[in-house]
Structures are given as structure tokens and as C-alpha cells.
Amino acid sequence: MYDPTVARLTYRALLGRRRAAILFVLPALLLLIAAAVRTFNGADDQIAADVLGGFALATMVPLIGVIAGTGAIGPEIDDGSIVYLLAKPVKRPTIIFTKLIVAIAVTMVFSAVPTFLAGLILNGNGGQVAVAYTVAALVASIAYSALFLLLGTVSRHAVVIGLVYALLWEALFGSLIAGARTLSVQQWALAVAEEVSGAGLIASDVALPVATVLLAGVTVAATWYAGQKLRTLTLAGDE
């Protein structure tokens, strides 16, 4: 299910100069904000939770997921180079699964690692805030990567749609509208963070068992459907 050649090509596409520069911007901004907050407010567990929840998990993680998930396959479909990959003796589900693994790895590195470092800067992991949000970023990275990889497979406007989802649904509606929170990857990840922290600093509108099922279900369903759409794309190309 994992092809090293496909993985190498995907890593090269995602970590090229231009895309890598974009991936570094948000983590750098998070660390800068964390340092400024610590300088002016000192170590405060609640402020640390607010910064990591409000910026890292609600904004940075989904945006990096958009870049990595759509970038893992979208550009190849747009410029037609996917045809050369599909011509190789590699199963379509293997292509999708390999690209998903790469997207997850890139999203985790550029979101979970800076989240943990920011948490240490903010309050030295007081109340397990840094660890809790790091774990939340890790699980959210998996679901976001699957969703945005699917989006990159089915639409040529995947980046735009992904940005609208990340900025409006997750960062805005997911924070303000109760019903939207239930269908938010951010809230599912927060349920995991709440369990890890256990200090009353983090709260989610979704119970942990439900959040776990939804995270796993969305990841599996999105990955499976992306594989099916890639098969359809092959048939369309053959015709």
C-alpha cells in the first residue's frame, strides 16, 4: 500500500522552495506570537490554552493541511502529469495511500512540532497544555490531510475551497455556531486535547468517543473515496 517512488516524488513537490517557504510562515508566526505573549503576560495556563486553541489548532493546522493535502496531488492533476504516474504499474489506492502518508507527515511536522514548542514558550507545558494541543494537532493532521487530499482529487479549485473551509467553517463558524462545532475537525481534536489535559483548561462540544469515531470515519471514508475518484479519472483519461 506504500510506494517509495510515489512518496519521494510527492515529498519533492511539497517541499520545493516556494511551497516550503509558505509552510514555514505560519509556524514562525505562532512562535513569534507565543514569545510576545510570554514576554508581556508571563506564564499563564489559560492564556496558553487560548493561544494554542485560537491560532494553532483553529487556524494554523487546517491551513497547513490545505497546503499539504491539496498539494500532494492537485498540481499533478492540474498540469496533467498525473497521467504519467497512472501509467505506472502502481495500484490507484496505493497512490492515494502513499500521498496521504506524505501529506500527514508534512502536516504533522509543520503543525504539531511548532505547537509543542509554542506551548513550552507560553507556560512550560503547565497543565499539560503543550502536550494536549500537540496531540490534538497530530490527530487533526490525519483527518485534514485525508479531507484535503480528497478535495485535491475531485476539484481543480481545491485550494480555494480548502481555504474557505479552513478560514470560515473551522476558524469562524466552528467557533461561533453550536451546530457547526459538531461537524468540525477542530472540535474533534479538542475532545482529544481535553482528555489529555484533564485540567479544565480545554473544552470541546463533542464527547471523546464520538470524536474518535468521527476522526477515524472521516479519514477512512475520504481516503477510500479519493481512491475511487482516481480510478474514475484514469477511465476518463483512457476514453
mmCIF file of C-alpha atoms in Angstrom:
data_model
loop_
_atom_site.group_PDB
_atom_site.id
_atom_site.type_symbol
_atom_site.label_atom_id
_atom_site.label_comp_id
_atom_site.label_asym_id
_atom_site.label_seq_id
_atom_site.Cartn_x
_atom_site.Cartn_y
_atom_site.Cartn_z
ATOM 1 C CA MET A 1 0.000 0.000 0.000
ATOM 2 C CA TYR A 2 3.025 2.324 0.207
ATOM 3 C CA ASP A 3 5.198 3.112 -2.808
ATOM 4 C CA PRO A 4 8.599 4.740 -2.074
ATOM 5 C CA THR A 5 8.889 6.256 -5.550
ATOM 6 C CA VAL A 6 5.496 7.947 -5.321
ATOM 7 C CA ALA A 7 6.401 9.132 -1.827
ATOM 8 C CA ARG A 8 9.697 10.619 -2.980
ATOM 9 C CA LEU A 9 8.042 12.499 -5.839
ATOM 10 C CA THR A 10 5.328 13.799 -3.518
ATOM 11 C CA TYR A 11 7.811 14.974 -0.904
ATOM 12 C CA ARG A 12 9.772 16.739 -3.627
ATOM 13 C CA ALA A 13 6.620 18.503 -4.845
ATOM 14 C CA LEU A 14 5.511 19.537 -1.351
ATOM 15 C CA LEU A 15 8.891 20.655 -0.091
ATOM 16 C CA GLY A 16 10.020 22.628 -3.106
ATOM 17 C CA ARG A 17 11.300 26.121 -2.425
ATOM 18 C CA ARG A 18 8.057 28.013 -2.936
ATOM 19 C CA ARG A 19 5.732 25.651 -1.071
ATOM 20 C CA ALA A 20 8.204 25.045 1.760
ATOM 21 C CA ALA A 21 8.527 28.791 2.291
ATOM 22 C CA ILE A 22 4.756 29.028 2.694
ATOM 23 C CA LEU A 23 4.746 26.086 5.101
ATOM 24 C CA PHE A 24 7.295 27.828 7.359
ATOM 25 C CA VAL A 25 5.363 31.105 7.630
ATOM 26 C CA LEU A 26 2.557 30.011 9.961
ATOM 27 C CA PRO A 27 4.744 28.054 12.425
ATOM 28 C CA ALA A 28 7.147 31.006 12.589
ATOM 29 C CA LEU A 29 4.235 33.351 13.256
ATOM 30 C CA LEU A 30 2.926 31.069 16.027
ATOM 31 C CA LEU A 31 6.315 31.007 17.756
ATOM 32 C CA LEU A 32 6.588 34.782 17.419
ATOM 33 C CA ILE A 33 3.144 35.253 18.961
ATOM 34 C CA ALA A 34 3.985 32.823 21.769
ATOM 35 C CA ALA A 35 7.197 34.678 22.584
ATOM 36 C CA ALA A 36 5.411 38.038 22.593
ATOM 37 C CA VAL A 37 2.584 36.766 24.810
ATOM 38 C CA ARG A 38 5.029 35.208 27.273
ATOM 39 C CA THR A 39 7.066 38.439 27.383
ATOM 40 C CA PHE A 40 4.086 40.672 28.135
ATOM 41 C CA ASN A 41 1.885 38.344 30.213
ATOM 42 C CA GLY A 42 4.254 35.836 31.778
ATOM 43 C CA ALA A 43 3.399 32.158 32.129
ATOM 44 C CA ASP A 44 -0.360 31.657 32.319
ATOM 45 C CA ASP A 45 -2.024 28.299 31.657
ATOM 46 C CA GLN A 46 -5.322 29.744 30.433
ATOM 47 C CA ILE A 47 -3.670 32.234 28.093
ATOM 48 C CA ALA A 48 -1.502 29.431 26.722
ATOM 49 C CA ALA A 49 -4.598 27.330 26.065
ATOM 50 C CA ASP A 50 -6.326 30.276 24.393
ATOM 51 C CA VAL A 51 -3.387 31.000 22.075
ATOM 52 C CA LEU A 52 -2.845 27.374 21.099
ATOM 53 C CA GLY A 53 -6.555 26.763 20.639
ATOM 54 C CA GLY A 54 -7.334 30.035 18.893
ATOM 55 C CA PHE A 55 -4.404 30.183 16.498
ATOM 56 C CA ALA A 56 -2.516 26.886 16.369
ATOM 57 C CA LEU A 57 -5.423 24.423 16.229
ATOM 58 C CA ALA A 58 -8.129 26.636 14.740
ATOM 59 C CA THR A 59 -6.054 28.351 12.044
ATOM 60 C CA MET A 60 -2.531 27.010 11.552
ATOM 61 C CA VAL A 61 -3.248 23.272 11.455
ATOM 62 C CA PRO A 62 -6.103 23.416 8.893
ATOM 63 C CA LEU A 63 -4.212 25.866 6.672
ATOM 64 C CA ILE A 64 -1.117 23.677 6.646
ATOM 65 C CA GLY A 65 -3.428 20.737 5.974
ATOM 66 C CA VAL A 66 -4.794 22.585 2.940
ATOM 67 C CA ILE A 67 -1.296 23.202 1.588
ATOM 68 C CA ALA A 68 -0.073 19.647 2.174
ATOM 69 C CA GLY A 69 -3.280 17.761 1.352
ATOM 70 C CA THR A 70 -4.180 19.539 -1.871
ATOM 71 C CA GLY A 71 -0.522 19.940 -2.859
ATOM 72 C CA ALA A 72 0.077 16.197 -2.655
ATOM 73 C CA ILE A 73 -1.997 15.544 -5.784
ATOM 74 C CA GLY A 74 -3.782 18.679 -7.010
ATOM 75 C CA PRO A 75 -0.927 20.194 -9.065
ATOM 76 C CA GLU A 76 -0.323 16.860 -10.832
ATOM 77 C CA ILE A 77 -3.963 16.709 -11.890
ATOM 78 C CA ASP A 78 -3.989 20.347 -12.960
ATOM 79 C CA ASP A 79 -0.921 20.111 -15.203
ATOM 80 C CA GLY A 80 -1.726 16.615 -16.485
ATOM 81 C CA SER A 81 1.440 14.990 -15.137
ATOM 82 C CA ILE A 82 -0.724 12.577 -13.126
ATOM 83 C CA VAL A 83 -1.175 10.640 -16.389
ATOM 84 C CA TYR A 84 2.465 9.536 -16.287
ATOM 85 C CA LEU A 85 2.068 8.317 -12.725
ATOM 86 C CA LEU A 86 -1.127 6.460 -13.529
ATOM 87 C CA ALA A 87 0.631 4.759 -16.434
ATOM 88 C CA LYS A 88 2.992 3.065 -13.992
ATOM 89 C CA PRO A 89 2.140 -0.412 -12.628
ATOM 90 C CA VAL A 90 1.029 1.010 -9.299
ATOM 91 C CA LYS A 91 -2.451 0.448 -7.925
ATOM 92 C CA ARG A 92 -4.587 3.571 -7.601
ATOM 93 C CA PRO A 93 -5.330 3.014 -3.880
ATOM 94 C CA THR A 94 -1.583 2.677 -3.321
ATOM 95 C CA ILE A 95 -1.006 6.074 -4.965
ATOM 96 C CA ILE A 96 -3.645 7.699 -2.767
ATOM 97 C CA PHE A 97 -2.467 5.983 0.411
ATOM 98 C CA THR A 98 1.154 6.915 -0.233
ATOM 99 C CA LYS A 99 0.273 10.530 -0.919
ATOM 100 C CA LEU A 100 -1.871 10.559 2.221
ATOM 101 C CA ILE A 101 1.041 9.334 4.343
ATOM 102 C CA VAL A 102 3.275 12.050 2.900
ATOM 103 C CA ALA A 103 0.633 14.748 3.446
ATOM 104 C CA ILE A 104 0.107 13.587 7.035
ATOM 105 C CA ALA A 105 3.832 13.583 7.753
ATOM 106 C CA VAL A 106 4.323 17.076 6.346
ATOM 107 C CA THR A 107 1.270 18.444 8.170
ATOM 108 C CA MET A 108 2.376 16.913 11.457
ATOM 109 C CA VAL A 109 5.908 18.277 11.225
ATOM 110 C CA PHE A 110 4.815 21.791 10.337
ATOM 111 C CA SER A 111 1.931 21.940 12.828
ATOM 112 C CA ALA A 112 2.440 19.605 15.797
ATOM 113 C CA VAL A 113 6.127 20.423 16.356
ATOM 114 C CA PRO A 114 5.668 24.227 16.439
ATOM 115 C CA THR A 115 2.540 23.778 18.571
ATOM 116 C CA PHE A 116 4.569 21.911 21.177
ATOM 117 C CA LEU A 117 7.386 24.477 21.077
ATOM 118 C CA ALA A 118 4.890 27.334 21.383
ATOM 119 C CA GLY A 119 3.305 25.626 24.383
ATOM 120 C CA LEU A 120 6.681 25.331 26.083
ATOM 121 C CA ILE A 121 7.355 29.010 25.419
ATOM 122 C CA LEU A 122 3.952 30.089 26.712
ATOM 123 C CA ASN A 123 3.833 28.215 30.019
ATOM 124 C CA GLY A 124 6.394 25.415 30.035
ATOM 125 C CA ASN A 125 3.674 22.796 29.494
ATOM 126 C CA GLY A 126 1.839 23.796 32.666
ATOM 127 C CA GLY A 127 -1.439 21.907 32.938
ATOM 128 C CA GLN A 128 -0.216 19.631 30.131
ATOM 129 C CA VAL A 129 -1.396 22.314 27.702
ATOM 130 C CA ALA A 130 1.514 21.949 25.279
ATOM 131 C CA VAL A 131 1.252 18.161 25.163
ATOM 132 C CA ALA A 132 -2.552 18.230 24.884
ATOM 133 C CA TYR A 133 -2.576 20.599 21.923
ATOM 134 C CA THR A 134 0.302 18.752 20.294
ATOM 135 C CA VAL A 135 -1.681 15.507 20.412
ATOM 136 C CA ALA A 136 -4.717 17.389 19.082
ATOM 137 C CA ALA A 137 -2.619 18.754 16.220
ATOM 138 C CA LEU A 138 -1.382 15.250 15.425
ATOM 139 C CA VAL A 139 -4.846 13.697 15.184
ATOM 140 C CA ALA A 140 -6.244 16.719 13.343
ATOM 141 C CA SER A 141 -3.388 16.458 10.832
ATOM 142 C CA ILE A 142 -4.554 12.978 9.851
ATOM 143 C CA ALA A 143 -8.177 13.995 9.245
ATOM 144 C CA TYR A 144 -7.316 17.264 7.484
ATOM 145 C CA SER A 145 -4.811 15.554 5.204
ATOM 146 C CA ALA A 146 -7.382 12.968 4.147
ATOM 147 C CA LEU A 147 -10.093 15.580 3.569
ATOM 148 C CA PHE A 148 -7.915 17.946 1.571
ATOM 149 C CA LEU A 149 -6.295 15.124 -0.407
ATOM 150 C CA LEU A 150 -9.810 14.088 -1.436
ATOM 151 C CA LEU A 151 -10.586 17.698 -2.298
ATOM 152 C CA GLY A 152 -7.465 17.897 -4.446
ATOM 153 C CA THR A 153 -8.593 14.747 -6.254
ATOM 154 C CA VAL A 154 -12.137 15.865 -7.056
ATOM 155 C CA SER A 155 -11.770 19.593 -7.738
ATOM 156 C CA ARG A 156 -9.445 21.894 -9.659
ATOM 157 C CA HIS A 157 -10.338 24.621 -7.156
ATOM 158 C CA ALA A 158 -9.275 22.563 -4.156
ATOM 159 C CA VAL A 159 -7.033 25.238 -2.616
ATOM 160 C CA VAL A 160 -9.750 27.903 -2.738
ATOM 161 C CA ILE A 161 -12.398 25.560 -1.337
ATOM 162 C CA GLY A 162 -9.971 24.349 1.312
ATOM 163 C CA LEU A 163 -9.116 27.887 2.390
ATOM 164 C CA VAL A 164 -12.815 28.781 2.618
ATOM 165 C CA TYR A 165 -13.394 25.694 4.768
ATOM 166 C CA ALA A 166 -10.377 26.345 6.991
ATOM 167 C CA LEU A 167 -10.959 30.071 7.489
ATOM 168 C CA LEU A 168 -14.763 30.247 7.553
ATOM 169 C CA TRP A 169 -16.043 26.898 8.779
ATOM 170 C CA GLU A 170 -13.271 25.910 11.194
ATOM 171 C CA ALA A 171 -11.984 29.283 12.407
ATOM 172 C CA LEU A 172 -15.254 31.278 12.300
ATOM 173 C CA PHE A 173 -18.427 29.185 12.219
ATOM 174 C CA GLY A 174 -16.842 26.372 14.219
ATOM 175 C CA SER A 175 -16.109 28.849 16.992
ATOM 176 C CA LEU A 176 -19.457 30.673 16.990
ATOM 177 C CA ILE A 177 -22.234 28.294 15.902
ATOM 178 C CA ALA A 178 -23.025 25.340 18.124
ATOM 179 C CA GLY A 179 -24.258 23.068 15.320
ATOM 180 C CA ALA A 180 -21.179 23.722 13.208
ATOM 181 C CA ARG A 181 -18.903 22.691 16.060
ATOM 182 C CA THR A 182 -20.222 19.137 15.995
ATOM 183 C CA LEU A 183 -19.082 18.810 12.371
ATOM 184 C CA SER A 184 -15.697 20.405 12.953
ATOM 185 C CA VAL A 185 -12.380 18.558 12.879
ATOM 186 C CA GLN A 186 -11.128 21.209 15.279
ATOM 187 C CA GLN A 187 -13.723 20.231 17.884
ATOM 188 C CA TRP A 188 -12.989 16.529 17.431
ATOM 189 C CA ALA A 189 -9.311 17.217 18.042
ATOM 190 C CA LEU A 190 -10.194 19.405 21.035
ATOM 191 C CA ALA A 191 -12.008 16.432 22.582
ATOM 192 C CA VAL A 192 -8.719 14.537 22.477
ATOM 193 C CA ALA A 193 -6.844 17.528 23.917
ATOM 194 C CA GLU A 194 -9.389 17.833 26.716
ATOM 195 C CA GLU A 195 -8.821 14.210 27.674
ATOM 196 C CA VAL A 196 -5.034 14.611 27.653
ATOM 197 C CA SER A 197 -5.009 17.849 29.647
ATOM 198 C CA GLY A 198 -7.664 16.996 32.206
ATOM 199 C CA ALA A 199 -7.131 20.345 33.940
ATOM 200 C CA GLY A 200 -10.323 22.133 32.908
ATOM 201 C CA LEU A 201 -8.410 24.430 30.573
ATOM 202 C CA ILE A 202 -9.616 22.842 27.338
ATOM 203 C CA ALA A 203 -13.214 22.056 26.414
ATOM 204 C CA SER A 204 -14.905 20.526 23.391
ATOM 205 C CA ASP A 205 -18.555 20.366 22.377
ATOM 206 C CA VAL A 206 -18.051 16.783 21.185
ATOM 207 C CA ALA A 207 -17.633 13.799 23.508
ATOM 208 C CA LEU A 208 -14.392 11.861 23.125
ATOM 209 C CA PRO A 209 -15.964 8.559 21.914
ATOM 210 C CA VAL A 210 -17.946 10.409 19.244
ATOM 211 C CA ALA A 211 -14.921 12.490 18.258
ATOM 212 C CA THR A 212 -12.776 9.360 17.919
ATOM 213 C CA VAL A 213 -15.319 7.647 15.678
ATOM 214 C CA LEU A 214 -15.751 10.753 13.530
ATOM 215 C CA LEU A 215 -11.999 11.306 13.137
ATOM 216 C CA ALA A 216 -11.459 7.700 12.082
ATOM 217 C CA GLY A 217 -14.576 7.580 9.922
ATOM 218 C CA VAL A 218 -13.817 10.770 8.007
ATOM 219 C CA THR A 219 -10.209 9.723 7.420
ATOM 220 C CA VAL A 220 -11.125 6.270 6.121
ATOM 221 C CA ALA A 221 -14.072 7.480 4.032
ATOM 222 C CA ALA A 222 -12.142 10.348 2.455
ATOM 223 C CA THR A 223 -9.186 8.099 1.625
ATOM 224 C CA TRP A 224 -11.405 5.414 0.105
ATOM 225 C CA TYR A 225 -13.402 7.884 -1.973
ATOM 226 C CA ALA A 226 -10.242 9.601 -3.210
ATOM 227 C CA GLY A 227 -9.048 6.219 -4.470
ATOM 228 C CA GLN A 228 -12.346 5.683 -6.269
ATOM 229 C CA LYS A 229 -12.197 9.121 -7.891
ATOM 230 C CA LEU A 230 -8.644 8.488 -9.044
ATOM 231 C CA ARG A 231 -9.877 5.318 -10.776
ATOM 232 C CA THR A 232 -12.591 7.363 -12.473
ATOM 233 C CA LEU A 233 -10.000 9.888 -13.559
ATOM 234 C CA THR A 234 -7.990 7.056 -15.142
ATOM 235 C CA LEU A 235 -11.001 5.808 -17.060
ATOM 236 C CA ALA A 236 -11.776 9.306 -18.270
ATOM 237 C CA GLY A 237 -8.206 9.678 -19.471
ATOM 238 C CA ASP A 238 -8.340 6.344 -21.291
ATOM 239 C CA GLU A 239 -11.546 7.297 -23.045
#
